[in-house]
mmCIF file of C-alpha atoms in Angstrom:
data_model
loop_
_atom_site.group_PDB
_atom_site.id
_atom_site.type_symbol
_atom_site.label_atom_id
_atom_site.label_comp_id
_atom_site.label_asym_id
_atom_site.label_seq_id
_atom_site.Cartn_x
_atom_site.Cartn_y
_atom_site.Cartn_z
ATOM 1 C CA MET A 1418 28.695 1.725 -26.622
ATOM 2 C CA GLN A 1419 26.930 -1.641 -26.401
ATOM 3 C CA ARG A 1420 24.770 -3.673 -23.758
ATOM 4 C CA ASN A 1421 27.804 -5.631 -22.948
ATOM 5 C CA ASP A 1422 29.184 -2.184 -21.050
ATOM 6 C CA LEU A 1423 26.200 -2.356 -18.951
ATOM 7 C CA ALA A 1424 27.055 -2.104 -15.333
ATOM 8 C CA PRO A 1425 24.490 -3.772 -12.772
ATOM 9 C CA PHE A 1426 23.377 -1.592 -10.011
ATOM 10 C CA THR A 1427 21.988 -2.669 -6.694
ATOM 11 C CA LEU A 1428 21.342 0.340 -4.038
ATOM 12 C CA HIS A 1429 22.510 -0.305 -0.870
ATOM 13 C CA VAL A 1430 22.319 2.809 1.693
ATOM 14 C CA PRO A 1431 25.162 2.863 4.204
ATOM 15 C CA ASP A 1432 23.960 2.207 7.782
ATOM 16 C CA SER A 1433 25.845 5.448 8.526
ATOM 17 C CA VAL A 1434 23.767 7.604 6.187
ATOM 18 C CA LEU A 1435 20.841 6.267 8.289
ATOM 19 C CA GLU A 1436 22.280 6.775 11.479
ATOM 20 C CA ASP A 1437 22.844 10.637 10.519
ATOM 21 C CA LEU A 1438 19.563 10.716 9.319
ATOM 22 C CA ASN A 1439 18.160 9.791 12.738
ATOM 23 C CA ARG A 1440 20.015 12.397 14.288
ATOM 24 C CA ARG A 1441 19.201 15.277 12.238
ATOM 25 C CA LEU A 1442 15.301 14.168 13.132
ATOM 26 C CA ASP A 1443 15.798 13.842 16.620
ATOM 27 C CA SER A 1444 17.211 17.482 16.522
ATOM 28 C CA VAL A 1445 14.369 19.449 14.506
ATOM 29 C CA ARG A 1446 14.479 23.310 15.201
ATOM 30 C CA TRP A 1447 10.611 23.967 14.109
ATOM 31 C CA PRO A 1448 9.528 27.004 13.134
ATOM 32 C CA ASP A 1449 6.299 28.985 14.283
ATOM 33 C CA GLU A 1450 3.400 28.751 11.681
ATOM 34 C CA ILE A 1451 1.341 31.710 10.142
ATOM 35 C CA PRO A 1452 -1.995 31.652 11.916
ATOM 36 C CA GLY A 1453 -4.710 29.786 9.673
ATOM 37 C CA ASN A 1454 -2.184 28.350 7.708
ATOM 38 C CA GLN A 1455 -3.821 24.805 7.011
ATOM 39 C CA TRP A 1456 -1.414 24.071 3.787
ATOM 40 C CA LYS A 1457 -2.899 27.905 2.255
ATOM 41 C CA TYR A 1458 0.968 29.623 3.033
ATOM 42 C CA GLY A 1459 2.939 26.112 2.798
ATOM 43 C CA THR A 1460 2.932 22.945 4.401
ATOM 44 C CA ASP A 1461 1.118 22.394 7.364
ATOM 45 C CA LEU A 1462 3.220 22.490 10.753
ATOM 46 C CA GLU A 1463 1.352 19.624 12.722
ATOM 47 C CA TYR A 1464 0.988 17.604 9.911
ATOM 48 C CA LEU A 1465 4.555 17.699 8.986
ATOM 49 C CA LYS A 1466 5.401 16.712 12.685
ATOM 50 C CA ARG A 1467 3.247 13.803 12.374
ATOM 51 C CA LEU A 1468 5.154 12.957 9.080
ATOM 52 C CA VAL A 1469 8.544 13.340 10.635
ATOM 53 C CA HIS A 1470 7.745 11.308 13.667
ATOM 54 C CA TYR A 1471 6.546 8.319 11.629
ATOM 55 C CA TRP A 1472 9.854 8.951 9.350
ATOM 56 C CA ARG A 1473 11.708 8.761 12.620
ATOM 57 C CA HIS A 1474 10.173 5.972 14.273
ATOM 58 C CA ASP A 1475 8.096 3.879 12.054
ATOM 59 C CA TYR A 1476 9.218 4.287 8.401
ATOM 60 C CA LYS A 1477 11.483 0.887 7.338
ATOM 61 C CA TRP A 1478 13.573 1.967 4.139
ATOM 62 C CA ARG A 1479 15.376 -1.052 4.231
ATOM 63 C CA ASP A 1480 11.903 -2.948 3.047
ATOM 64 C CA HIS A 1481 11.389 -0.134 0.388
ATOM 65 C CA GLU A 1482 14.923 -0.340 -0.601
ATOM 66 C CA LYS A 1483 14.041 -4.095 -1.461
ATOM 67 C CA VAL A 1484 11.322 -3.070 -3.364
ATOM 68 C CA ILE A 1485 13.616 -0.926 -5.538
ATOM 69 C CA ASN A 1486 15.935 -3.685 -6.182
ATOM 70 C CA SER A 1487 13.524 -6.096 -7.140
ATOM 71 C CA PHE A 1488 13.770 -4.277 -10.541
ATOM 72 C CA LYS A 1489 17.075 -4.623 -12.685
ATOM 73 C CA GLN A 1490 18.949 -1.713 -12.721
ATOM 74 C CA TYR A 1491 22.113 -0.357 -14.377
ATOM 75 C CA LYS A 1492 24.197 2.170 -15.332
ATOM 76 C CA VAL A 1493 26.245 3.183 -18.315
ATOM 77 C CA LYS A 1494 28.352 5.916 -19.498
ATOM 78 C CA VAL A 1495 25.873 8.398 -22.036
ATOM 79 C CA ALA A 1496 26.524 11.722 -22.637
ATOM 80 C CA GLY A 1497 29.729 11.732 -20.437
ATOM 81 C CA ILE A 1498 27.958 10.825 -17.050
ATOM 82 C CA ASP A 1499 27.027 7.279 -15.310
ATOM 83 C CA LEU A 1500 23.151 7.029 -16.249
ATOM 84 C CA HIS A 1501 21.260 5.069 -14.078
ATOM 85 C CA PHE A 1502 17.758 2.900 -15.657
ATOM 86 C CA ILE A 1503 16.034 0.322 -14.966
ATOM 87 C CA LEU A 1504 15.654 -2.228 -17.687
ATOM 88 C CA GLU A 1505 12.725 -4.825 -17.407
ATOM 89 C CA GLU A 1506 12.228 -7.342 -20.304
ATOM 90 C CA GLY A 1507 8.136 -8.037 -21.678
ATOM 91 C CA LYS A 1508 7.450 -11.557 -21.047
ATOM 92 C CA THR A 1509 7.120 -12.087 -24.681
ATOM 93 C CA ASP A 1510 9.422 -11.763 -27.525
ATOM 94 C CA LYS A 1511 7.885 -9.452 -29.446
ATOM 95 C CA SER A 1512 7.506 -7.090 -26.172
ATOM 96 C CA GLU A 1513 7.587 -3.240 -27.696
ATOM 97 C CA PRO A 1514 10.613 -1.299 -25.944
ATOM 98 C CA LEU A 1515 8.988 1.812 -24.007
ATOM 99 C CA LEU A 1516 11.092 4.474 -22.749
ATOM 100 C CA LEU A 1517 9.214 5.787 -19.527
ATOM 101 C CA SER A 1518 10.253 9.423 -18.309
ATOM 102 C CA HIS A 1519 9.837 10.745 -14.944
ATOM 103 C CA GLY A 1520 9.713 14.257 -13.570
ATOM 104 C CA TRP A 1521 10.085 16.355 -10.182
ATOM 105 C CA PRO A 1522 10.041 15.776 -7.534
ATOM 106 C CA GLY A 1523 9.798 12.392 -8.955
ATOM 107 C CA SER A 1524 12.150 9.526 -9.154
ATOM 108 C CA VAL A 1525 12.145 6.102 -11.008
ATOM 109 C CA TYR A 1526 10.325 4.974 -7.730
ATOM 110 C CA GLU A 1527 7.002 6.101 -9.298
ATOM 111 C CA PHE A 1528 6.855 3.265 -11.812
ATOM 112 C CA HIS A 1529 7.078 0.568 -9.085
ATOM 113 C CA LYS A 1530 3.516 0.079 -9.467
ATOM 114 C CA ILE A 1531 3.233 -0.015 -13.322
ATOM 115 C CA LEU A 1532 6.431 -1.604 -14.091
ATOM 116 C CA PRO A 1533 4.898 -5.228 -13.126
ATOM 117 C CA MET A 1534 1.655 -4.545 -15.336
ATOM 118 C CA LEU A 1535 3.536 -3.212 -18.254
ATOM 119 C CA THR A 1536 6.178 -6.248 -18.776
ATOM 120 C CA ASP A 1537 3.506 -8.891 -17.250
ATOM 121 C CA PRO A 1538 0.154 -7.885 -18.438
ATOM 122 C CA GLU A 1539 -1.322 -11.469 -18.320
ATOM 123 C CA ALA A 1540 -0.524 -11.622 -14.676
ATOM 124 C CA HIS A 1541 -2.504 -8.472 -14.032
ATOM 125 C CA GLY A 1542 -5.608 -8.526 -16.126
ATOM 126 C CA GLY A 1543 -4.398 -7.752 -19.945
ATOM 127 C CA ASN A 1544 -3.646 -9.614 -22.841
ATOM 128 C CA GLN A 1545 0.180 -10.840 -22.906
ATOM 129 C CA ASN A 1546 0.389 -9.242 -26.466
ATOM 130 C CA ASP A 1547 0.662 -5.931 -25.027
ATOM 131 C CA ALA A 1548 3.683 -6.257 -23.230
ATOM 132 C CA PHE A 1549 6.510 -4.166 -22.995
ATOM 133 C CA THR A 1550 10.257 -4.220 -22.211
ATOM 134 C CA VAL A 1551 10.721 -1.192 -20.105
ATOM 135 C CA ILE A 1552 13.690 1.345 -19.954
ATOM 136 C CA ALA A 1553 13.289 3.690 -16.952
ATOM 137 C CA PRO A 1554 16.064 6.328 -16.608
ATOM 138 C CA SER A 1555 16.672 8.274 -13.837
ATOM 139 C CA LEU A 1556 16.975 12.046 -15.349
ATOM 140 C CA PRO A 1557 20.442 13.252 -15.062
ATOM 141 C CA GLY A 1558 20.993 15.034 -12.064
ATOM 142 C CA TYR A 1559 18.593 13.067 -10.371
ATOM 143 C CA THR A 1560 18.575 10.559 -7.559
ATOM 144 C CA PHE A 1561 20.998 7.812 -8.816
ATOM 145 C CA SER A 1562 22.358 9.492 -12.169
ATOM 146 C CA PHE A 1563 23.686 12.411 -10.209
ATOM 147 C CA GLU A 1564 27.205 12.451 -8.900
ATOM 148 C CA PRO A 1565 29.006 15.589 -6.855
ATOM 149 C CA GLY A 1566 30.083 18.223 -9.236
ATOM 150 C CA GLN A 1567 28.551 16.557 -12.098
ATOM 151 C CA VAL A 1568 27.621 19.167 -15.302
ATOM 152 C CA ARG A 1569 24.011 19.867 -15.296
ATOM 153 C CA PHE A 1570 21.461 18.630 -18.237
ATOM 154 C CA SER A 1571 18.524 20.724 -19.764
ATOM 155 C CA LEU A 1572 15.564 19.458 -20.800
ATOM 156 C CA GLU A 1573 16.676 18.959 -24.514
ATOM 157 C CA GLN A 1574 20.201 17.521 -23.282
ATOM 158 C CA ILE A 1575 18.041 14.963 -21.156
ATOM 159 C CA ALA A 1576 16.337 13.821 -24.351
ATOM 160 C CA ASP A 1577 19.482 13.817 -26.527
ATOM 161 C CA ALA A 1578 20.889 11.546 -23.592
ATOM 162 C CA PHE A 1579 17.562 9.450 -23.707
ATOM 163 C CA TYR A 1580 17.672 9.091 -27.375
ATOM 164 C CA GLU A 1581 21.352 7.448 -27.405
ATOM 165 C CA LEU A 1582 20.404 5.318 -24.215
ATOM 166 C CA MET A 1583 17.980 3.772 -26.515
ATOM 167 C CA THR A 1584 19.498 3.844 -29.826
ATOM 168 C CA LYS A 1585 23.177 3.555 -29.365
ATOM 169 C CA VAL A 1586 23.434 1.914 -26.119
ATOM 170 C CA LEU A 1587 20.474 -0.678 -26.230
ATOM 171 C CA GLY A 1588 20.047 -0.847 -29.971
ATOM 172 C CA TYR A 1589 16.654 -0.188 -30.356
ATOM 173 C CA GLN A 1590 15.806 1.455 -33.574
ATOM 174 C CA THR A 1591 12.423 2.317 -32.834
ATOM 175 C CA PHE A 1592 10.472 2.553 -29.743
ATOM 176 C CA VAL A 1593 7.213 4.688 -27.868
ATOM 177 C CA ALA A 1594 7.745 6.597 -25.101
ATOM 178 C CA GLN A 1595 5.518 7.931 -21.924
ATOM 179 C CA GLY A 1596 6.289 10.970 -19.657
ATOM 180 C CA GLY A 1597 4.798 13.211 -16.998
ATOM 181 C CA ASP A 1598 5.814 16.751 -15.520
ATOM 182 C CA TRP A 1599 9.571 17.130 -17.147
ATOM 183 C CA GLY A 1600 9.101 13.432 -18.142
ATOM 184 C CA ALA A 1601 6.319 14.909 -20.547
ATOM 185 C CA PHE A 1602 8.690 17.582 -21.739
ATOM 186 C CA VAL A 1603 11.367 15.022 -22.450
ATOM 187 C CA THR A 1604 9.238 12.579 -24.278
ATOM 188 C CA SER A 1605 7.673 15.706 -26.303
ATOM 189 C CA ARG A 1606 10.816 16.806 -27.229
ATOM 190 C CA LEU A 1607 12.068 13.464 -28.248
ATOM 191 C CA GLY A 1608 9.131 12.967 -30.786
ATOM 192 C CA PHE A 1609 10.042 16.139 -31.760
ATOM 193 C CA CYS A 1610 13.653 15.391 -32.607
ATOM 194 C CA TYR A 1611 13.641 12.127 -33.427
ATOM 195 C CA PRO A 1612 9.985 11.078 -35.099
ATOM 196 C CA GLU A 1613 12.185 8.343 -37.324
ATOM 197 C CA ALA A 1614 12.865 6.427 -33.857
ATOM 198 C CA VAL A 1615 9.981 7.564 -31.668
ATOM 199 C CA LYS A 1616 6.931 5.553 -33.444
ATOM 200 C CA ALA A 1617 4.292 7.265 -30.918
ATOM 201 C CA ILE A 1618 4.229 9.249 -27.418
ATOM 202 C CA HIS A 1619 2.040 8.843 -24.411
ATOM 203 C CA LEU A 1620 1.361 11.823 -22.218
ATOM 204 C CA ASN A 1621 -0.364 12.626 -18.359
ATOM 205 C CA LEU A 1622 0.957 16.444 -18.862
ATOM 206 C CA LEU A 1623 1.052 18.392 -21.773
ATOM 207 C CA ALA A 1624 3.998 20.660 -22.511
ATOM 208 C CA VAL A 1625 2.040 23.653 -24.200
ATOM 209 C CA ARG A 1626 3.804 27.444 -23.186
ATOM 210 C CA ARG A 1627 2.544 28.695 -20.471
ATOM 211 C CA ASP A 1628 1.643 31.919 -21.935
ATOM 212 C CA PRO A 1629 -1.865 33.373 -21.131
ATOM 213 C CA LYS A 1630 -1.801 35.623 -24.455
ATOM 214 C CA MET A 1631 -1.533 32.261 -26.573
ATOM 215 C CA VAL A 1632 -5.032 32.790 -27.698
ATOM 216 C CA GLU A 1633 -6.552 36.060 -29.038
ATOM 217 C CA SER A 1634 -10.022 35.313 -29.246
ATOM 218 C CA ALA A 1635 -10.819 32.612 -26.491
ATOM 219 C CA THR A 1636 -13.813 30.126 -26.744
ATOM 220 C CA ALA A 1637 -15.368 29.203 -23.296
ATOM 221 C CA GLU A 1638 -13.464 26.336 -22.684
ATOM 222 C CA GLU A 1639 -10.182 28.217 -23.364
ATOM 223 C CA LYS A 1640 -10.852 31.045 -20.859
ATOM 224 C CA VAL A 1641 -11.582 28.634 -17.722
ATOM 225 C CA PHE A 1642 -8.064 27.089 -19.215
ATOM 226 C CA LEU A 1643 -6.554 30.431 -19.407
ATOM 227 C CA ASP A 1644 -8.056 31.572 -15.773
ATOM 228 C CA GLN A 1645 -6.826 28.324 -14.148
ATOM 229 C CA LEU A 1646 -3.273 29.506 -15.821
ATOM 230 C CA ASN A 1647 -3.588 32.782 -14.492
ATOM 231 C CA ASN A 1648 -4.188 31.400 -11.168
ATOM 232 C CA PHE A 1649 -1.140 29.017 -11.170
ATOM 233 C CA LEU A 1650 1.069 31.608 -12.061
ATOM 234 C CA LYS A 1651 0.228 34.183 -9.617
ATOM 235 C CA ASP A 1652 -0.158 31.627 -6.567
ATOM 236 C CA GLU A 1653 1.522 28.231 -7.666
ATOM 237 C CA THR A 1654 4.901 29.253 -9.300
ATOM 238 C CA GLY A 1655 7.072 30.319 -6.540
ATOM 239 C CA TYR A 1656 9.185 27.201 -6.357
ATOM 240 C CA GLN A 1657 9.871 27.308 -10.093
ATOM 241 C CA TRP A 1658 11.027 30.683 -9.430
ATOM 242 C CA ILE A 1659 13.519 30.126 -7.086
ATOM 243 C CA GLN A 1660 14.816 26.580 -8.554
ATOM 244 C CA GLY A 1661 14.856 28.540 -11.652
ATOM 245 C CA THR A 1662 16.961 31.815 -10.785
ATOM 246 C CA LYS A 1663 18.840 30.730 -7.546
ATOM 247 C CA PRO A 1664 18.915 27.143 -7.322
ATOM 248 C CA GLN A 1665 22.372 26.943 -5.965
ATOM 249 C CA THR A 1666 21.143 29.106 -2.807
ATOM 250 C CA LEU A 1667 18.027 26.862 -2.155
ATOM 251 C CA SER A 1668 19.959 23.479 -2.223
ATOM 252 C CA TYR A 1669 22.190 24.375 0.867
ATOM 253 C CA GLY A 1670 18.972 24.399 3.113
ATOM 254 C CA LEU A 1671 17.318 21.237 1.676
ATOM 255 C CA THR A 1672 20.654 19.380 1.244
ATOM 256 C CA ASP A 1673 21.301 19.811 5.094
ATOM 257 C CA SER A 1674 17.931 19.399 6.710
ATOM 258 C CA PRO A 1675 15.726 16.264 5.938
ATOM 259 C CA VAL A 1676 12.952 18.435 7.645
ATOM 260 C CA GLY A 1677 13.104 21.101 4.842
ATOM 261 C CA LEU A 1678 13.663 18.760 2.129
ATOM 262 C CA ALA A 1679 10.324 16.819 3.479
ATOM 263 C CA ALA A 1680 8.608 20.152 3.806
ATOM 264 C CA TRP A 1681 9.312 21.286 -0.029
ATOM 265 C CA LEU A 1682 8.546 17.922 -1.376
ATOM 266 C CA VAL A 1683 5.502 17.242 0.544
ATOM 267 C CA GLU A 1684 3.709 20.489 -0.089
ATOM 268 C CA LYS A 1685 3.784 19.372 -3.739
ATOM 269 C CA PHE A 1686 2.266 15.687 -2.669
ATOM 270 C CA HIS A 1687 -0.530 17.869 -1.390
ATOM 271 C CA THR A 1688 -0.963 20.388 -3.973
ATOM 272 C CA TRP A 1689 -0.895 18.254 -6.836
ATOM 273 C CA THR A 1690 -2.827 14.880 -5.811
ATOM 274 C CA ASP A 1691 -6.407 14.117 -5.704
ATOM 275 C CA HIS A 1692 -6.195 13.080 -2.382
ATOM 276 C CA ARG A 1693 -9.482 14.832 -1.270
ATOM 277 C CA GLY A 1694 -8.646 15.421 2.328
ATOM 278 C CA ASP A 1695 -7.080 12.410 3.566
ATOM 279 C CA LEU A 1696 -3.261 12.537 1.760
ATOM 280 C CA ASP A 1697 -1.950 10.163 3.955
ATOM 281 C CA GLY A 1698 -4.430 7.460 3.313
ATOM 282 C CA TYR A 1699 -4.757 8.299 -0.809
ATOM 283 C CA PHE A 1700 -1.092 8.720 -1.570
ATOM 284 C CA GLY A 1701 0.555 6.945 1.367
ATOM 285 C CA ARG A 1702 3.456 8.090 3.879
ATOM 286 C CA ASP A 1703 5.579 5.652 3.071
ATOM 287 C CA THR A 1704 5.203 6.688 -0.436
ATOM 288 C CA MET A 1705 5.975 10.447 -0.224
ATOM 289 C CA LEU A 1706 8.682 8.981 2.597
ATOM 290 C CA THR A 1707 10.777 7.007 0.109
ATOM 291 C CA ASP A 1708 10.717 9.740 -2.705
ATOM 292 C CA ILE A 1709 12.124 12.210 -0.444
ATOM 293 C CA MET A 1710 14.559 9.176 0.688
ATOM 294 C CA LEU A 1711 15.741 8.956 -2.564
ATOM 295 C CA TYR A 1712 16.656 12.763 -2.982
ATOM 296 C CA TRP A 1713 18.498 12.375 0.597
ATOM 297 C CA VAL A 1714 20.696 9.520 0.175
ATOM 298 C CA THR A 1715 21.852 10.713 -3.007
ATOM 299 C CA GLY A 1716 22.177 14.446 -2.178
ATOM 300 C CA ALA A 1717 20.387 15.276 -5.362
ATOM 301 C CA ILE A 1718 17.983 17.802 -4.505
ATOM 302 C CA GLY A 1719 20.150 20.658 -5.856
ATOM 303 C CA SER A 1720 21.125 18.844 -9.157
ATOM 304 C CA SER A 1721 17.345 18.056 -9.643
ATOM 305 C CA PHE A 1722 16.675 21.929 -9.763
ATOM 306 C CA TRP A 1723 18.630 22.489 -12.896
ATOM 307 C CA PRO A 1724 16.134 21.914 -16.051
ATOM 308 C CA TYR A 1725 14.156 24.668 -13.723
ATOM 309 C CA TYR A 1726 16.993 27.354 -14.671
ATOM 310 C CA ALA A 1727 17.992 25.954 -18.224
ATOM 311 C CA ARG A 1728 13.857 26.338 -18.842
ATOM 312 C CA MET A 1729 13.979 29.768 -17.873
ATOM 313 C CA HIS A 1730 16.674 30.536 -19.447
ATOM 314 C CA GLY A 1731 16.579 29.428 -22.620
ATOM 315 C CA PRO A 1732 13.840 28.661 -25.458
ATOM 316 C CA TRP A 1733 10.895 26.485 -25.163
ATOM 317 C CA PRO A 1734 11.949 22.867 -25.519
ATOM 318 C CA ILE A 1735 9.471 22.981 -28.745
ATOM 319 C CA PRO A 1736 10.213 26.019 -30.784
ATOM 320 C CA VAL A 1737 7.708 28.381 -31.535
ATOM 321 C CA GLY A 1738 5.731 27.924 -34.649
ATOM 322 C CA GLU A 1739 6.603 24.017 -34.597
ATOM 323 C CA THR A 1740 4.542 21.205 -33.376
ATOM 324 C CA VAL A 1741 5.297 17.625 -32.071
ATOM 325 C CA LYS A 1742 4.207 15.395 -35.351
ATOM 326 C CA VAL A 1743 4.540 11.830 -34.144
ATOM 327 C CA PRO A 1744 1.110 10.052 -33.133
ATOM 328 C CA THR A 1745 0.288 11.632 -29.386
ATOM 329 C CA ALA A 1746 -2.048 10.398 -26.804
ATOM 330 C CA TYR A 1747 -3.017 12.219 -23.903
ATOM 331 C CA ILE A 1748 -4.532 10.821 -20.533
ATOM 332 C CA GLU A 1749 -5.907 13.685 -18.197
ATOM 333 C CA PHE A 1750 -6.456 13.803 -14.811
ATOM 334 C CA PRO A 1751 -8.678 16.495 -12.449
ATOM 335 C CA LYS A 1752 -5.926 17.371 -10.039
ATOM 336 C CA GLU A 1753 -3.434 17.645 -12.999
ATOM 337 C CA ILE A 1754 -1.201 21.243 -12.275
ATOM 338 C CA LEU A 1755 -2.848 22.254 -15.549
ATOM 339 C CA SER A 1756 -5.544 21.201 -18.005
ATOM 340 C CA PRO A 1757 -5.447 22.793 -21.304
ATOM 341 C CA PRO A 1758 -8.338 21.899 -23.759
ATOM 342 C CA ARG A 1759 -7.534 19.892 -26.739
ATOM 343 C CA SER A 1760 -7.952 23.296 -29.130
ATOM 344 C CA ILE A 1761 -4.428 24.467 -27.203
ATOM 345 C CA ALA A 1762 -3.425 21.233 -27.275
ATOM 346 C CA GLU A 1763 -3.257 20.673 -30.942
ATOM 347 C CA MET A 1764 -1.528 24.141 -31.152
ATOM 348 C CA PHE A 1765 1.512 22.135 -29.950
ATOM 349 C CA TYR A 1766 0.560 18.656 -31.029
ATOM 350 C CA SER A 1767 -0.518 18.021 -34.474
ATOM 351 C CA ASP A 1768 -1.370 14.751 -34.423
ATOM 352 C CA ILE A 1769 -3.382 13.848 -31.398
ATOM 353 C CA GLN A 1770 -4.973 10.553 -31.888
ATOM 354 C CA GLN A 1771 -6.438 9.976 -28.304
ATOM 355 C CA TRP A 1772 -7.557 11.826 -25.642
ATOM 356 C CA THR A 1773 -8.945 10.485 -22.530
ATOM 357 C CA SER A 1774 -10.613 11.891 -19.274
ATOM 358 C CA CYS A 1775 -10.808 10.303 -16.071
ATOM 359 C CA ASP A 1776 -12.715 11.422 -13.128
ATOM 360 C CA ARG A 1777 -10.271 10.767 -10.679
ATOM 361 C CA GLY A 1778 -6.357 11.082 -10.209
ATOM 362 C CA GLY A 1779 -3.433 13.957 -10.185
ATOM 363 C CA HIS A 1780 -0.280 15.103 -10.935
ATOM 364 C CA PHE A 1781 1.415 11.693 -9.990
ATOM 365 C CA ALA A 1782 -0.393 9.412 -12.721
ATOM 366 C CA ALA A 1783 1.856 6.389 -12.159
ATOM 367 C CA LEU A 1784 1.328 6.145 -8.083
ATOM 368 C CA GLU A 1785 -2.130 7.585 -7.939
ATOM 369 C CA GLN A 1786 -4.216 5.940 -10.753
ATOM 370 C CA PRO A 1787 -1.585 2.937 -12.019
ATOM 371 C CA VAL A 1788 -4.497 1.015 -13.449
ATOM 372 C CA SER A 1789 -5.887 3.586 -15.656
ATOM 373 C CA LEU A 1790 -2.843 4.923 -16.880
ATOM 374 C CA VAL A 1791 -1.647 1.636 -17.945
ATOM 375 C CA GLU A 1792 -4.934 0.755 -19.944
ATOM 376 C CA ASP A 1793 -4.797 3.910 -21.602
ATOM 377 C CA MET A 1794 -0.913 3.384 -22.684
ATOM 378 C CA ARG A 1795 -1.978 -0.266 -23.942
ATOM 379 C CA LYS A 1796 -5.205 0.799 -25.833
ATOM 380 C CA PHE A 1797 -2.644 3.652 -27.297
ATOM 381 C CA PHE A 1798 0.483 1.869 -28.456
ATOM 382 C CA ARG A 1799 -1.254 -1.114 -29.249
ATOM 383 C CA LYS A 1800 -1.312 0.103 -33.168
ATOM 384 C CA TYR A 1801 2.279 0.835 -33.069
ATOM 385 C CA ARG A 1802 3.652 -2.718 -32.073
#
């Protein structure tokens, strides 16, 4: 497999798909709402009604389709599937290859703000010597890396597929990698399995095991995290259990109903971002709807659940007793799902060289705080060029 096997990809959603979406948005059957909900028991009804009205009457898909198509995209046969990825060359001959991995419920669209900053830093307040050539694949089973009936991929298999893409297809002997959410797990697994190729990794989420008993004599800082973990396991993991145990059942409703899909994803945007009461103003309705649209038009929501099932029915991606040994950097945002202290992080990453704490931001770092994320990446990866 070589680069001349790459097939250029351009996104164009047929008008018939958009017309069908509009018909569905015009005929929503709304549920009632639990008294006093206000996001406590799930997505707020009045908020969702306003968002759906905007989606139907004001949102312009073709404008956002153009944004996605402004990046060079390809498909190539990897691990038995047609893997989709963005490949944007850096502006200098010495641009470092950088693998960006997204997570759930995200997509490569998450990176549309940071891609120009990474490939052309001089045009965005940086130094041209910090330029990267960015490779951003859609995870297998996600959006453009999905076809009906396609084999499902675990996190371990995704990491192997990305290694194949980087080394055997694109020909990079070494590269650096960054990820959040499942992308952080994939990036960590790449560093664990392929240290000869992965020079360093940068994360905005740490793939530490979610075991409240992982520490016997917890420090005060560790106790704060363990309390956070217990609360997360009690109140915030319902989506993981259904996606990780009966993914097929859930897929019917979310594949058939755009409003059901929006409710499922918007709740995560609300819970996991640092919006401080103004989700639309902070995160943006168009941003949320474009991400939702990518799942809708590809019909890939059901297949996107599979990493949860594989994770819940298999071992932790970093084997018990082992650590990721490649140089690691972590940038911590206050509204991240979980925020383990460094002492716990070092149980899983044995060479943490950079640890940055930010005062604003959340789970979707590339969308929420792109400048902070990019500057931290530039700083860390500079010594591995």
